[in-house]
Amino acid sequence: MVPPRRSRETAILKRNFARTATDRARWFYIGIVCFGVFLAGKLAVVQAMQGPGLARDALAQRSDTIDVFARRGSILDRNGAVIARSLPSKSIYAVPHDISDPDTVARKLGKIVGKLSPDTIAALHDKSLWFIWIARKVDHSVAARVAALNLVGVAERREKTGRRVYVDGPEFSSTIGFVGTDENGLDGLEYSLNPWLQGRSGKETLETDEMGRPLPFGHPIVLKRARPGYDVELTLDAYLQFVTERALEKQVKKYHASSGVAIVMDPKTGAILALANLPHFDPNHFWRYTNAQRRDRAVEDAYEPGSTFKLVTAAAAIQSGKVTLASRFPARDQITVGGHTIHNADDGFTAGSHGTESLENIIAYSHNVGAAEVGMSIGARTFYNMERAAGFGEPTQIELPGENPGIVPKPSQFSGSSLATMSFGQGVAVTPLALTRYYCAIANGGLLLRPHIVHAILKHNGKLVYRYPVQIERRIFSEKTASILRKFLRAVVRYGTGDPAAQIPGYTTAGKTGTAQIEENGVYQPGAYVASFIGMIPARDPRFVILVKVDRPIGSYYGSQVAAPAFDTIARAAMLHAGLLPQVVAKRR
Amino acid sequence: MNLQPQFARSKVVPVRNAARIAPPPRLSRKPERRTPRSYESAPPDAILFISVACLVAIGMVMVFSASSTTAYAVHHDVAYFFKRQLMWLGVGSLAAWGAFRIDYTKLRAFAPALFILTTLALVAVLVPHLGASVNGSRRWLGISSLSIQPSEFAKLTLVFFLAVRLADMGERILSFSRGVVPLLVATFLVALLIQREPDMGTASIIVAIGFAMLFVAGARIPHLLGGLLFTAPVVVYSIFAHSYQRERILAFLNPWKDPLNYGFHIVQSLYALGSGGWWGVGLGASREKFFYLPEQYTDFIFSIVGEELGLIGTLTVVALFIVFATRAVKIAMRAEDRFGYFLALGCTALIVVQAFINIGVVTSSWPVTGVPLPFISFGGSALVVDLIAVALIANVGRRRRIGS
């Protein structure tokens, strides 16, 4: 313990060492207090003086204006059953920068949201990225399963528009249409009713965390209130729609047909109760189908109606008074008009070459020659006026988009054989809907109604906003004429082409078969037919008018064989569904 | 008040007779002490205890509040870190109780062994398969939540080692080559090992503690300045060798120059403090803890204190540290022996230097170095070490020579 060197200075220091140490402890303490006071001053400057400015900047940093979800209105059937509705959706995103093991993350996510694309997986490996989408618009349940994985760098955010769910899949599909990813209606009622259905998303300024998620105790500022869309109640009946689809499907499959349409309409109100199209599609995955598969053939396609159009000729003849029930026409199976030879169909109801037949016989046996003779006897103007009065050649103005007005040539455009062929439905084109509407007029006593498929508009809380009224366009013919036409149609089923295919035990039915050739580029295609049947039930005071149309059937092309069985099925179901039970018929001994 | 250290007054003379006067009736079967005690226990310093208890209480509450966001996001349990801190508080309290009860003078013999053990642990951390790496630095030994941070214990070991050496050395500290240099070498050895982790914050704390202890021991100022001059090139090199480090360290001068990168921590810290204002936004209502402020429950917890409790809260914490320092220095100056004096002052330096550097960092008065705030930041090893340090100070203060 000898000091290194003895000097005067060291000796003094040694003597005063204890003193020095004490002083040093004091200086140490003074240093601490000074540093503490300095820090206190600095805190006062930062918190008290600069505080308000810093607080403002911090608020700006964490404030985020977000879009608030507004639910798109639901589409309901006439009984309130949901056809289409929107669910709040979430999107899942990733922050590749924070992901340490991209392959595991990709594998785990793939199990829940479906296999990730190679691009997404490559992006997950890119450490320089801070944001990539993993899955857009998934259910909350899917998002919850992803959240349960507890993956670092994977998060979710709410979407301002929901995810559209079509509960019944392909049912209703061609009528309802579909929406795009932003829930904008692209086709069908979704398109035409878009202004009603679409909600208006709101805007809010929120305090959010670093990832943009709202803070639990932030004070949101509502910039724009979100307004959910209106619900739409349709006139369609989910049960009848189901039956109609199945009945049509059965016939289309049985005859390997290319397409088919079936419409059930209430003749008293013009409400469409069921509207089936084949082929149909799943609107939940609309992008997997072609345009042809998504067509609403009931309103978009006009076709040559064939024999079902003879009722227009008959109506013109009766209403004009030029033909009465007593009028007789020569019975022939062939006639040449304007260089064009017209035949009766070879269906076992030929007219023979002797004698005469009444208008009722012509309709019941569906004689083309007879219809042509009736048409020529009443004249082009009378016939054309009835066509236009019946609403052909103009859109029916139903709420469905893309309606085809049909083709009804003016008398001035007629060629030599036009009037004759049009009298049995060749050379004019109408949509199935327009034809059904015309038959409704026959059923309801001569009033042409505006068909409608939308019943009411409701607020999201169920309050009625607007109810679509029954709209009468005009009277086409008198009630007397209507009852005569119904008698003709009854005759078809009783003993004509509809016997016995359209007869339903316990009910009275009336209707008309139709078999038309399909024309393409001005040439009638050999072997290509449209088989159709339009009927009403019960015959006296019809409750339902039902059209069934099957395109290009193979094996048979008669409306009675191809289309009438579907009418049978639909009509029974409709009557029972309406609570109208069959009446017991005494069996003949 | 007599601030004259007791050890300087006279030599220690054991008063054997004092204990023999009227021996109390013994009820226990424990054999009687052969050599009666020459020291008695004074009651522990109440103000020291209260100030530390307040700091620990604030710390537990703030750890819960500040860590809840990360705890929930990562572990789906808001109290995840709080529970661990609570466990470490239990461990730390037990360790502190031991450090308080033990006769600290008997620990002198262990100092060299402890120093070697710590050095070995610090080396072990750097071995790839032994040390756990988090965020690119190897600081931990052991597995997951039970891991310990040898660098935290190294602070205490160094204080202990220097206290022993200084007490033995006496006036020799006045010598440069035989006094100051060996101790500085020991300090730099520890600091260098920690710097390799890399952990610049703890390394600089180690150096600061070393210099503080040499200073209070009475080392001559020119010698200390010489030592500082020796470290200067190392510091300058480590700062300016890599541009990113330079930017990071100098960011405190003007954090707004690059608020999204190097200045990010400081800017967010200032946002938090500024948002707090005078009275704070309320306990638990911090916004910055929602992943804006990084390290919000460890090195930057003081910013959250400022945001939630306001200027009132931050000044309270600073005041508590000054109260603590006041009592601790007083205890050191009244210490019965040189070892106690150095031990108490070293422990005081250990806590207060860290605290003020941490607060300096979050208020943008000091370069960003990862230093936890004693008693308040989340961190088991640090809490245990800090509690042991306080216990040692109290232990020194408790020891009174009988009859004095």
PDB file of N, CA, C and O in Angstrom, chain B residues 7 10-15 38-39 336-337 399 401:
ATOM      1  N   PHE B   7     -16.142   5.719   8.303  1.00  0.00           N
ATOM      2  CA  PHE B   7     -14.917   4.929   8.277  1.00  0.00           C
ATOM      3  C   PHE B   7     -13.680   5.799   8.371  1.00  0.00           C
ATOM      4  O   PHE B   7     -12.627   5.340   8.757  1.00  0.00           O
ATOM      5  N   SER B  10     -12.219   6.690  12.604  1.00  0.00           N
ATOM      6  CA  SER B  10     -11.340   5.889  13.456  1.00  0.00           C
ATOM      7  C   SER B  10     -11.279   4.464  12.939  1.00  0.00           C
ATOM      8  O   SER B  10     -12.035   4.071  12.066  1.00  0.00           O
ATOM      9  N   LYS B  11     -10.372   3.738  13.520  1.00  0.00           N
ATOM     10  CA  LYS B  11     -10.273   2.336  13.146  1.00  0.00           C
ATOM     11  C   LYS B  11     -11.382   1.548  13.820  1.00  0.00           C
ATOM     12  O   LYS B  11     -11.910   1.933  14.855  1.00  0.00           O
ATOM     13  N   VAL B  12     -11.699   0.403  13.218  1.00  0.00           N
ATOM     14  CA  VAL B  12     -12.771  -0.422  13.770  1.00  0.00           C
ATOM     15  C   VAL B  12     -12.263  -1.151  15.000  1.00  0.00           C
ATOM     16  O   VAL B  12     -11.281  -1.879  14.947  1.00  0.00           O
ATOM     17  N   VAL B  13     -12.889  -0.889  16.126  1.00  0.00           N
ATOM     18  CA  VAL B  13     -12.492  -1.553  17.378  1.00  0.00           C
ATOM     19  C   VAL B  13     -13.675  -2.383  17.854  1.00  0.00           C
ATOM     20  O   VAL B  13     -14.701  -1.842  18.251  1.00  0.00           O
ATOM     21  N   PRO B  14     -13.565  -3.692  17.814  1.00  0.00           N
ATOM     22  CA  PRO B  14     -14.679  -4.538  18.262  1.00  0.00           C
ATOM     23  C   PRO B  14     -14.920  -4.342  19.740  1.00  0.00           C
ATOM     24  O   PRO B  14     -13.981  -4.378  20.547  1.00  0.00           O
ATOM     25  N   VAL B  15     -16.141  -4.142  20.109  1.00  0.00           N
ATOM     26  CA  VAL B  15     -16.467  -3.952  21.511  1.00  0.00           C
ATOM     27  C   VAL B  15     -17.083  -5.256  21.999  1.00  0.00           C
ATOM     28  O   VAL B  15     -18.264  -5.498  21.858  1.00  0.00           O
ATOM     29  N   SER B  38     -20.598  -7.167  16.459  1.00  0.00           N
ATOM     30  CA  SER B  38     -20.153  -5.821  16.805  1.00  0.00           C
ATOM     31  C   SER B  38     -21.038  -4.794  16.097  1.00  0.00           C
ATOM     32  O   SER B  38     -20.839  -3.609  16.258  1.00  0.00           O
ATOM     33  N   TYR B  39     -21.967  -5.276  15.284  1.00  0.00           N
ATOM     34  CA  TYR B  39     -22.848  -4.350  14.565  1.00  0.00           C
ATOM     35  C   TYR B  39     -24.284  -4.680  14.887  1.00  0.00           C
ATOM     36  O   TYR B  39     -24.634  -5.812  15.173  1.00  0.00           O
ATOM     37  N   GLU B 336     -20.688   2.594   7.248  1.00  0.00           N
ATOM     38  CA  GLU B 336     -19.758   2.251   8.315  1.00  0.00           C
ATOM     39  C   GLU B 336     -18.384   1.891   7.774  1.00  0.00           C
ATOM     40  O   GLU B 336     -17.411   1.936   8.478  1.00  0.00           O
ATOM     41  N   ASP B 337     -18.332   1.436   6.510  1.00  0.00           N
ATOM     42  CA  ASP B 337     -17.038   1.019   5.960  1.00  0.00           C
ATOM     43  C   ASP B 337     -16.905   1.498   4.517  1.00  0.00           C
ATOM     44  O   ASP B 337     -17.889   1.869   3.879  1.00  0.00           O
ATOM     45  N   ARG B 399     -26.687  -1.040   8.579  1.00  0.00           N
ATOM     46  CA  ARG B 399     -25.566  -1.488   9.417  1.00  0.00           C
ATOM     47  C   ARG B 399     -25.055  -0.338  10.281  1.00  0.00           C
ATOM     48  O   ARG B 399     -24.562   0.672   9.794  1.00  0.00           O
ATOM     49  N   ARG B 401     -22.739   0.499  13.768  1.00  0.00           N
ATOM     50  CA  ARG B 401     -21.873  -0.073  14.780  1.00  0.00           C
ATOM     51  C   ARG B 401     -22.533   0.081  16.144  1.00  0.00           C
ATOM     52  O   ARG B 401     -23.149   1.113  16.431  1.00  0.00           O
TER      53      ARG B 401
END
